[in-house]
Short mmCIF file of C-alpha atoms in Angstrom, two decimals:
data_model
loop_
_atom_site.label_atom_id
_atom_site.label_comp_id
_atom_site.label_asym_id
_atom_site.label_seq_id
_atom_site.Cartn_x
_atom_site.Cartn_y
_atom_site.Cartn_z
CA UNK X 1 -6.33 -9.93 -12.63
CA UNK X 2 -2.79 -8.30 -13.60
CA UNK X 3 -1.63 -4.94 -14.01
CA UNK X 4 -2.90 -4.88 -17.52
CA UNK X 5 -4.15 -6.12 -20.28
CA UNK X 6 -7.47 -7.67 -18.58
CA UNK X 7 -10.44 -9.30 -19.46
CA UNK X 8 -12.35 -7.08 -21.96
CA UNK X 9 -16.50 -6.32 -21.18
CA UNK X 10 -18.36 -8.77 -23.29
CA UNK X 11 -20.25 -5.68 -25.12
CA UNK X 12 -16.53 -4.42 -26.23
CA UNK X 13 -15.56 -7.41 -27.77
CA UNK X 14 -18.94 -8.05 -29.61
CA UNK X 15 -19.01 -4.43 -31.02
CA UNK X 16 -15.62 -5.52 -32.58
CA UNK X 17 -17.18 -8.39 -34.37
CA UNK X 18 -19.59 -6.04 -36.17
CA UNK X 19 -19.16 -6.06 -40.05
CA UNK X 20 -16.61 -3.99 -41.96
CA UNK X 21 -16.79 -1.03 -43.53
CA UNK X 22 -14.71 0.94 -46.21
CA UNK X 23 -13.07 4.10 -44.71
CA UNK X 24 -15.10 6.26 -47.10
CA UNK X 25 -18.33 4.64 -46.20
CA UNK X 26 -20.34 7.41 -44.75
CA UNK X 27 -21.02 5.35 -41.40
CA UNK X 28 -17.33 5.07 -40.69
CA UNK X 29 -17.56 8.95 -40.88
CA UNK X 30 -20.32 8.91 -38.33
CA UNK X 31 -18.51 6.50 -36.03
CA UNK X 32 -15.72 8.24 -35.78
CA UNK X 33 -16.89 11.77 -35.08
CA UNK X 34 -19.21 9.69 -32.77
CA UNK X 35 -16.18 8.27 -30.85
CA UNK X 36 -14.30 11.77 -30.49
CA UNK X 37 -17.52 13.18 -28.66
CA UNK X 38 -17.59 10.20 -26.67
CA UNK X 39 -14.13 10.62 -25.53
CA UNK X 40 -14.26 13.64 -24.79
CA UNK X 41 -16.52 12.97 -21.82
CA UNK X 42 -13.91 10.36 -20.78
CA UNK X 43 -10.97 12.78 -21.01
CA UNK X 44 -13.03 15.54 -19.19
CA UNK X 45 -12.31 18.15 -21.93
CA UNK X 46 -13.49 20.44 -24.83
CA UNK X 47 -10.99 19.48 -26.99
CA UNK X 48 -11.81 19.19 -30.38
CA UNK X 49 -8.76 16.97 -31.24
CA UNK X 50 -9.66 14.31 -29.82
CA UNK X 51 -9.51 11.31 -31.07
CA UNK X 52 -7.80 7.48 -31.79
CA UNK X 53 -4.28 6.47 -32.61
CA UNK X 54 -4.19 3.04 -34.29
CA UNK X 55 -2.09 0.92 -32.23
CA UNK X 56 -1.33 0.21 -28.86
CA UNK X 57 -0.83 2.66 -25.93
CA UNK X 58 2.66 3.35 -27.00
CA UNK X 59 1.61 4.03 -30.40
CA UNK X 60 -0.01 7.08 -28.59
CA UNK X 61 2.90 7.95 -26.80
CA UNK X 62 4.76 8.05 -29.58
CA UNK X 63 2.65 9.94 -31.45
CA UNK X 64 2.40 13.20 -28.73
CA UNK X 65 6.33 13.12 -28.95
CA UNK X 66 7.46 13.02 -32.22
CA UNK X 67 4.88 15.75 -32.64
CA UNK X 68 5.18 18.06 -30.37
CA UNK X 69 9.15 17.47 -30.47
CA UNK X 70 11.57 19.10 -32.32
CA UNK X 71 15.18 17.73 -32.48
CA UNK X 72 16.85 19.55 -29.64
CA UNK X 73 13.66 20.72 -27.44
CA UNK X 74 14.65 20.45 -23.73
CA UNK X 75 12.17 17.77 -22.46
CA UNK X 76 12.04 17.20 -18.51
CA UNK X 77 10.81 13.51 -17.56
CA UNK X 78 10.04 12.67 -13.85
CA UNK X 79 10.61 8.99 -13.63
CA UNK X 80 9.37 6.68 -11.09
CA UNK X 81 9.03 3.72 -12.48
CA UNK X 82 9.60 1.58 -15.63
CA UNK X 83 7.04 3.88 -17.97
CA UNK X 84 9.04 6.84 -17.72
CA UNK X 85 12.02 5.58 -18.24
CA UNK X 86 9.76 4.45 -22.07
CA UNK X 87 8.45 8.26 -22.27
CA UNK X 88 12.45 9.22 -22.03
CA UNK X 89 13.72 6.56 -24.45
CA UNK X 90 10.52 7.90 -26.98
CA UNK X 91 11.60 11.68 -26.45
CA UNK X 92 15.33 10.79 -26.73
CA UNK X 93 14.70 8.37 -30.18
CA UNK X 94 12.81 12.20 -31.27
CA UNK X 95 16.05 13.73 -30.85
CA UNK X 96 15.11 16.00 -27.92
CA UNK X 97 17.44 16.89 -25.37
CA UNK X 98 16.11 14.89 -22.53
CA UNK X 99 16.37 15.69 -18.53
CA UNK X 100 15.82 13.13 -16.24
CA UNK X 101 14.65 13.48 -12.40
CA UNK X 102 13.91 10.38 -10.48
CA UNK X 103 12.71 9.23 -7.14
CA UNK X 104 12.20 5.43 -6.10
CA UNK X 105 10.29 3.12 -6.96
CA UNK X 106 7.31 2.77 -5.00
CA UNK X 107 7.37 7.03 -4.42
CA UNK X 108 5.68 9.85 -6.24
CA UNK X 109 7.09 13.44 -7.04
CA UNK X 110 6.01 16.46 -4.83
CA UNK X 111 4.86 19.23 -7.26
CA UNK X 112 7.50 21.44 -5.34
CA UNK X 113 10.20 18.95 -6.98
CA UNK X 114 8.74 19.28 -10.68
CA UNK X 115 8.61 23.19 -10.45
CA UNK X 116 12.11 23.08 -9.41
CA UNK X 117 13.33 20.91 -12.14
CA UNK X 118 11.15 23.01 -14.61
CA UNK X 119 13.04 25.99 -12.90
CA UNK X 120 16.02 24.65 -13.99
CA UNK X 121 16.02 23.05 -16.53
CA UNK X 122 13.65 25.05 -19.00
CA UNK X 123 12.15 22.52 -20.78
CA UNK X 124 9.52 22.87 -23.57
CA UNK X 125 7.23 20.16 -22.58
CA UNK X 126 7.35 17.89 -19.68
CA UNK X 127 6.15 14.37 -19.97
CA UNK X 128 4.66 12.52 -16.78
CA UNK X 129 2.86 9.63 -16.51
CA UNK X 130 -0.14 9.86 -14.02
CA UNK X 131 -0.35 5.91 -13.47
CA UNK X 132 2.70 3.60 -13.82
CA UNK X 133 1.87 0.09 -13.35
CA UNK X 134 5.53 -1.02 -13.12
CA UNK X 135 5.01 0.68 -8.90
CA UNK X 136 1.45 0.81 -9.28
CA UNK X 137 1.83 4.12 -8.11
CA UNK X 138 -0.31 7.41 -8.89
CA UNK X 139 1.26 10.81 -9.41
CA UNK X 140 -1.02 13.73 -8.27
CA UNK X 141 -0.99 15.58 -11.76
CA UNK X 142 -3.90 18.24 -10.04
CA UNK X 143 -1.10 20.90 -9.45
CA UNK X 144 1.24 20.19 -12.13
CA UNK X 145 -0.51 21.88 -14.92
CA UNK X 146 -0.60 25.35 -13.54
CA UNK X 147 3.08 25.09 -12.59
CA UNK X 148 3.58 24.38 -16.55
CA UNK X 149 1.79 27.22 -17.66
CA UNK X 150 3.43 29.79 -14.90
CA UNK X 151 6.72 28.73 -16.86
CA UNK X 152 5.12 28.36 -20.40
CA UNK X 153 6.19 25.06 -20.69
CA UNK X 154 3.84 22.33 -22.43
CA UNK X 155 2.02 19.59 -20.33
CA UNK X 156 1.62 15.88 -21.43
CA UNK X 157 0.74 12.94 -19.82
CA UNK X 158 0.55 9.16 -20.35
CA UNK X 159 -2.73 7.47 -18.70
CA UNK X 160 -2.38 4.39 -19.95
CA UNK X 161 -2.63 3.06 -17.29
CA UNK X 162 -5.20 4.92 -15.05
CA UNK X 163 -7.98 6.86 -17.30
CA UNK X 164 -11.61 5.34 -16.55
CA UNK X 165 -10.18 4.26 -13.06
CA UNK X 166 -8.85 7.16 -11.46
CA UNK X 167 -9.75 10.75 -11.59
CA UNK X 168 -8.32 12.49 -14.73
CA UNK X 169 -9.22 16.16 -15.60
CA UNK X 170 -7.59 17.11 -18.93
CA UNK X 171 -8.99 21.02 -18.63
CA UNK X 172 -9.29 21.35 -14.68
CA UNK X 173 -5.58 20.60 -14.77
CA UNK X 174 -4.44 22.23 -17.55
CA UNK X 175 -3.04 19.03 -19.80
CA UNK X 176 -1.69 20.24 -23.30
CA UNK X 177 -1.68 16.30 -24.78
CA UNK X 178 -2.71 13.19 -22.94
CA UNK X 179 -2.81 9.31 -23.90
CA UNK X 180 -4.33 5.96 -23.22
CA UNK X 181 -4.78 2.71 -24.18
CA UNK X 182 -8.04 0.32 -23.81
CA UNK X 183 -6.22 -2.50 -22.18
CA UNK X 184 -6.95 -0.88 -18.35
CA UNK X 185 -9.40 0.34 -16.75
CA UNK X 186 -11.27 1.11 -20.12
CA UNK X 187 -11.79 -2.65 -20.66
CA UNK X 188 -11.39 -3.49 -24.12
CA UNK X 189 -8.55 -5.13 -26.02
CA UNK X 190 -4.68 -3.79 -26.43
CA UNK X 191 -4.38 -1.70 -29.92
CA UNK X 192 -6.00 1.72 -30.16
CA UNK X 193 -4.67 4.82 -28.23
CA UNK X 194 -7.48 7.16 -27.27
CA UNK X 195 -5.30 11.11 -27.42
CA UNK X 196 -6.51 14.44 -26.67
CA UNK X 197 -4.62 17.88 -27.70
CA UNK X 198 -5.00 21.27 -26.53
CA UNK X 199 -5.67 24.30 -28.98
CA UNK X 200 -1.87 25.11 -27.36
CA UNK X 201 -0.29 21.55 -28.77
CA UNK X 202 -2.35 21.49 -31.59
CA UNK X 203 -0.90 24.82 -32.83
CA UNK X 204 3.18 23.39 -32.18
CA UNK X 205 1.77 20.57 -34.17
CA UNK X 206 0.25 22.61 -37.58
CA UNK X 207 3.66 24.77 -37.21
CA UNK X 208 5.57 21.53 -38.36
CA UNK X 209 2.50 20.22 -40.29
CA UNK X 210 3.68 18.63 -44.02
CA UNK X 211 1.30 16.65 -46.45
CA UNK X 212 2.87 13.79 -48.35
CA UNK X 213 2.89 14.34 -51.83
CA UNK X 214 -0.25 12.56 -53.56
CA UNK X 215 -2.67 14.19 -51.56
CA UNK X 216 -1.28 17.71 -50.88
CA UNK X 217 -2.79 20.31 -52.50
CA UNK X 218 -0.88 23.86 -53.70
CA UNK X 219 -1.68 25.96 -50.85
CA UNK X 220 -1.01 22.85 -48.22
CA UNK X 221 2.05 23.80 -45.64
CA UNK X 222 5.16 21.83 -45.98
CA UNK X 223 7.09 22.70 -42.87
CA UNK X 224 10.84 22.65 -43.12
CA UNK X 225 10.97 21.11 -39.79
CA UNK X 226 7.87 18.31 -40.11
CA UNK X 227 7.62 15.40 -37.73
CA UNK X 228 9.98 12.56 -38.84
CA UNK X 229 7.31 9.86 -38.83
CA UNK X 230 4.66 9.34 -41.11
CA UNK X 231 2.98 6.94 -39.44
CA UNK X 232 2.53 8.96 -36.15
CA UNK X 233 2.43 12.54 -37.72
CA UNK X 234 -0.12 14.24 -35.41
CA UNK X 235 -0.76 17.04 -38.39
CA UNK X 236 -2.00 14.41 -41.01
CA UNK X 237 -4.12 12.01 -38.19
CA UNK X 238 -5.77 15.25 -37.41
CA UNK X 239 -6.66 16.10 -40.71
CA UNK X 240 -7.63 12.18 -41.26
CA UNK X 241 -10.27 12.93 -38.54
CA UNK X 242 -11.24 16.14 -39.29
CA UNK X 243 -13.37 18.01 -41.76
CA UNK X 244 -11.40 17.94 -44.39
CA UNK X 245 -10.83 13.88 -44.20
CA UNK X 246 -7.65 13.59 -45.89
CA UNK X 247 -6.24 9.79 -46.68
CA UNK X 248 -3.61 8.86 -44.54
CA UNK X 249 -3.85 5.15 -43.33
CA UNK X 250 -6.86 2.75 -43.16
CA UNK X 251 -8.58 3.19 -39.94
CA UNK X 252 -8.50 0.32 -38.02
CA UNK X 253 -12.67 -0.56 -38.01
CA UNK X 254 -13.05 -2.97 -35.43
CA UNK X 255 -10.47 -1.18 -32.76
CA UNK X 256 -12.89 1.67 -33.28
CA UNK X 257 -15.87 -0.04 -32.92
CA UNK X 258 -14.53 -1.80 -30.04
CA UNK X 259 -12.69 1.63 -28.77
CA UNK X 260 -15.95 3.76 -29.12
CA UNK X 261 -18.04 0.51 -27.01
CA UNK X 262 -15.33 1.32 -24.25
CA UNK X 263 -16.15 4.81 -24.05
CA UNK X 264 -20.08 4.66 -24.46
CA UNK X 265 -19.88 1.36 -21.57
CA UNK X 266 -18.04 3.83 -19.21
CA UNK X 267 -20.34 6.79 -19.74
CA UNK X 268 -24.10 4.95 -19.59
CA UNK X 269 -22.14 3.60 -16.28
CA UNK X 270 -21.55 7.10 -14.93
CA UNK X 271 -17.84 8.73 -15.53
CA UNK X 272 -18.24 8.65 -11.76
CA UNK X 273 -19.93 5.74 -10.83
CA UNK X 274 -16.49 3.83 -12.67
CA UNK X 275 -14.24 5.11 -11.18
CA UNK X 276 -15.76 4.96 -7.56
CA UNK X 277 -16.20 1.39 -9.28
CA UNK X 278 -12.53 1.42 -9.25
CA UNK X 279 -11.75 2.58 -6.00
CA UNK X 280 -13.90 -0.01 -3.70
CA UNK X 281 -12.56 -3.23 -5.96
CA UNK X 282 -9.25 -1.28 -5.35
CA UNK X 283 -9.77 -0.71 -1.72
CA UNK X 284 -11.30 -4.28 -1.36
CA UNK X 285 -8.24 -5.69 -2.85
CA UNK X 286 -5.64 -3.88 -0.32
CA UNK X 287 -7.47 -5.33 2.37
CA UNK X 288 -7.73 -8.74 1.37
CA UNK X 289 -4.14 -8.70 0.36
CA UNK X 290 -3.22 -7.49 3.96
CA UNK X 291 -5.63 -9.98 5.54
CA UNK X 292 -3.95 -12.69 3.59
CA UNK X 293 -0.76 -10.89 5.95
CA UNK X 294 0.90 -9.92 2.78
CA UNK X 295 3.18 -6.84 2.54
CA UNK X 296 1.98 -3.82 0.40
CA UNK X 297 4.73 -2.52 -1.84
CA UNK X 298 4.96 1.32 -1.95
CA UNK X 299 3.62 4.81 -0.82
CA UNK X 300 -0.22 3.28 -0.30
CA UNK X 301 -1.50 6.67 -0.05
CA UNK X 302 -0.86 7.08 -3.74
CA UNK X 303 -1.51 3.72 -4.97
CA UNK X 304 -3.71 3.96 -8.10
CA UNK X 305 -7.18 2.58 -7.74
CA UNK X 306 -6.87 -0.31 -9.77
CA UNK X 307 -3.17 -1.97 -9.09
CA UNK X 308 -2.13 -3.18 -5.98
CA UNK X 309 1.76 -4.72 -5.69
CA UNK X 310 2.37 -6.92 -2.72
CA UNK X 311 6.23 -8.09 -1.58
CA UNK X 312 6.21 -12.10 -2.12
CA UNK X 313 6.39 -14.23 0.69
CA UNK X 314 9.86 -15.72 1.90
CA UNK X 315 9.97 -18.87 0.93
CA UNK X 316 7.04 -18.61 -2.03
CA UNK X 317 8.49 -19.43 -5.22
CA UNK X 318 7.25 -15.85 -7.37
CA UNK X 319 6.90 -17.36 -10.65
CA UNK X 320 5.90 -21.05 -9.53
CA UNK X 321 3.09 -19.29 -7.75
CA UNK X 322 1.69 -17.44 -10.26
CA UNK X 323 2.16 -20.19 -12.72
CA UNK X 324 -0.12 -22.57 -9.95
CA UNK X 325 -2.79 -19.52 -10.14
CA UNK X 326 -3.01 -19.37 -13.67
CA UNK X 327 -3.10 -23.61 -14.09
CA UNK X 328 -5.35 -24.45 -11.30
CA UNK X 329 -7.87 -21.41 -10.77
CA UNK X 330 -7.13 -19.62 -14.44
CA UNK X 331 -6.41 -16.76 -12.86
CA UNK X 332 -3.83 -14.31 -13.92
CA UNK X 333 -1.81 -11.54 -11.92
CA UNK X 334 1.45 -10.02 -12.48
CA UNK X 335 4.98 -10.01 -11.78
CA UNK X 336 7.13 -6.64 -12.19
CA UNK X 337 10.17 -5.27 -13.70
CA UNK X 338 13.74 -4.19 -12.82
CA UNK X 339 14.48 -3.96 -9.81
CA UNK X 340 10.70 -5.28 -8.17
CA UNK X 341 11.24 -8.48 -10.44
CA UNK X 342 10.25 -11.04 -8.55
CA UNK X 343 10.00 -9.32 -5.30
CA UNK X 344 6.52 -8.50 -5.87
CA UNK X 345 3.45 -9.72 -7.76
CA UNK X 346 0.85 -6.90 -9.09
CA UNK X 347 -2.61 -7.96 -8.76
CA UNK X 348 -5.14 -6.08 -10.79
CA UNK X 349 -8.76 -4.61 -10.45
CA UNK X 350 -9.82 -2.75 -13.59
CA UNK X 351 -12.24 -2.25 -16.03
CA UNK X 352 -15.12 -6.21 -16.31
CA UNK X 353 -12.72 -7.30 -13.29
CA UNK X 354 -13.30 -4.57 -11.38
CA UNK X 355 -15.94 -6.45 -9.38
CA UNK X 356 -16.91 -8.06 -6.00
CA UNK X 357 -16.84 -11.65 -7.27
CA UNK X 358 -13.62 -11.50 -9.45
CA UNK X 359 -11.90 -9.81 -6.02
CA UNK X 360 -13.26 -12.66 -3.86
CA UNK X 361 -12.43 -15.52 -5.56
CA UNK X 362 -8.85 -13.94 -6.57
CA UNK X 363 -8.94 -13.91 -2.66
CA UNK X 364 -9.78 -17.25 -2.35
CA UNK X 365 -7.36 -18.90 -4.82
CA UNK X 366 -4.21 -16.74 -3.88
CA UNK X 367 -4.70 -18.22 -0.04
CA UNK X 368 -4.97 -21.57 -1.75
CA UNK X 369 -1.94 -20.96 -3.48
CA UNK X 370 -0.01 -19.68 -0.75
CA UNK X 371 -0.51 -22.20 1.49
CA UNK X 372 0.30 -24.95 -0.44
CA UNK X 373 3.49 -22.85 -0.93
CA UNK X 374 4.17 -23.14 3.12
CA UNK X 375 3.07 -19.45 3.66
CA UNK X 376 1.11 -19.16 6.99
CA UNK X 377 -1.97 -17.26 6.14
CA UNK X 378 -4.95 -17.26 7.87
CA UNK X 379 -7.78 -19.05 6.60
CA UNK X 380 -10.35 -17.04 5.36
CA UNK X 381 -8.54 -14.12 6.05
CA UNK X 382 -8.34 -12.00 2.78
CA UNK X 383 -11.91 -13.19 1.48
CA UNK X 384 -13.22 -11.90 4.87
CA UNK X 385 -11.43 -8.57 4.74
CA UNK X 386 -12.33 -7.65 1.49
CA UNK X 387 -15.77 -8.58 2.26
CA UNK X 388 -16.02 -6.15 4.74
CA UNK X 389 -15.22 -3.29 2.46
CA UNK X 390 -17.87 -4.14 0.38
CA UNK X 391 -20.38 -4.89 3.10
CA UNK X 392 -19.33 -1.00 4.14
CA UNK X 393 -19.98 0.09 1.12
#
């Protein structure tokens, strides 16, 4: 019950114990043309590239920025939290010339802020994550992408942390390149990166697109300026999963069985029905919290759905706590990062565990914990308040 990974659906993790197959077995074909499709529901798009990066969520990060990156593009990152101080370090290790805005921790940006920063500094692409789990905050992305095309100025986005439990519109809002990861509110295991590309970033892409010697054939481009990784070349994974199904690594087979079980779970749910899913266990969760008397951390009007952060008690050891949780009532939640380590703890809802029971007894244990910690809560008193929302509901 942490910000992330979490307890995977059952179905996920016995799609990923399915047998093997060879890349070039026609049902691995099929299962991965299946999968885009799929995904393209869950990113809300048309997108034809869209598709899987084998690794984890960073992998995918990774991959959008070295590719749509040149050494010395101006790239603008609004940080508020840990994960975009990663999306600068990634865009800085591309060679880009990186600008920085920030606002605390526990805030969002105003789109008024972005616009001016895009004013100024003239970036290519900006890069802004939606959900940072670090703040458990939620930046409003809705206006964003028309503000990036006004000033021709690509649009990507890292939802790790918030796809499947949050609203995400790749099209309505205008997103050039967005990531993910399974580990969240998609509710499978940490290691493939779900991406989707606009015909926009797919074009910067082809314009630096190289094919490693072996495979390339005469007429094949080979860019001057192509993307410094091999690994996370965005111009050779597309043609990997595209028509023309050109060798470039060995598809990780059970992430994508297990990837493409996270996306069919979600959408025989309702892309809806999840993340409304998300948002009672979510609003469940800040009640009980605050009828346990606990402080909520941060701008609670933009709190993602599925991540709540709550100030530790004086007096509560942090770690000793959550330690006593995890031993006694195997129960896991989080603690935080720079300058929040150990002030709060981050207590998850997302994905399997985004359910009455698994908010009720985290409830019930954390007021167990608590008090034998000396903190005065009242008894009953988060169990009771989260059981109201529900009983709303």
């Amino acid at each position: 019950m942490g910000p992330g990974p979490i307890s995977a659906y059952p179905g996920v993790l016995r799609a990923m114990s399915a047998p093997l197959v060879g890349q070039y077995d026609p049902f691995m074909t099929s299962a991965m043309v299946e999968t885009q499709e799929l995904y393209r529901s869950v990113w809300a798009t048309r997108n034809d590239a869209t598709l899987l990066i084998d690794g984890t969520s960073r992998a995918g990060i990774e991959a959008a920025l070295v590719s749509l990156l040149r050494p010395g593009d101006r790239v603008l990152v609004p940080v508020f939290g840990r994960f975009g101080h990663l999306l600068a370090e990634i865009a800085e290790r591309a060679m880009a010339e990186v600008h920085i805005i920030e606002t605390g921790w526990g805030q969002v940006f105003p789109v008024s802020a972005i616009e001016e920063a895009i004013v100024r500094v003239k970036p290519h692409l900006l890069a802004l994550v939606q959900g940072d789990t670090s703040t458990t905050m939620n930046q409003p992305l809705d206006e964003v992408g028309a503000v990036c095309a006004r000033h021709g100025v690509l649009f990507y986005s890292d939802a790790t942390a918030s796809l499947g439990g949050n609203d995400f519109e790749t099209d309505a809002w205008g997103l050039d390149a967005a990531t993910a990861g399974l580990q969240k509110c998609l509710g499978g295991p940490s290691g493939s990166s779900p991406i989707t590309l606009s015909d926009r970033a797919v074009a910067v892409i082809s314009s630096r697109k190289r094919i490693e010697a072996g495979i390339r054939e005469q007429d094949d481009p080979d860019a001057a300026d192509f993307v410094r990784s091999n690994y996370f070349d965005l111009g050779m994974i597309l043609d990997y999963w595209g028509p023309r199904r050109l060798n470039h690594h060995t598809e990780a087979t059970s992430m994508l069985y297990g990837a493409r079980e996270c996306a069919r779970l979600l959408l025989a749910e309702g892309r809806e029905a999840v993340i409304e899913r998300h948002r009672l266990a979510g609003e469940a969760m800040l009640a009980g919290v605050r009828g346990l008397g606990l402080t909520v951390f941060g701008d609670v009007a933009h709190k993602m759905n599925n991540v709540v952060a709550v100030e530790i008690p004086d007096g509560v050891p942090g770690d000793t706590a959550r330690a006593a949780l995890l031993d006694d009532f195997a129960i896991e939640i989080g603690t935080s990062f720079g300058p929040l380590h150990g002030r709060v703890w981050r207590i998850g809802t997302m994905g399997y565990n985004a359910r009455k029971d698994a908010v009720l007894t985290t409830l019930a244990a954390l007021e167990a914990v608590l008090r034998r910690f000396g903190a005065p809560v009242p008894v009953g008193g988060g169990v009771e308040a989260a059981a109201d929302v529900y009983r709303g509901a």
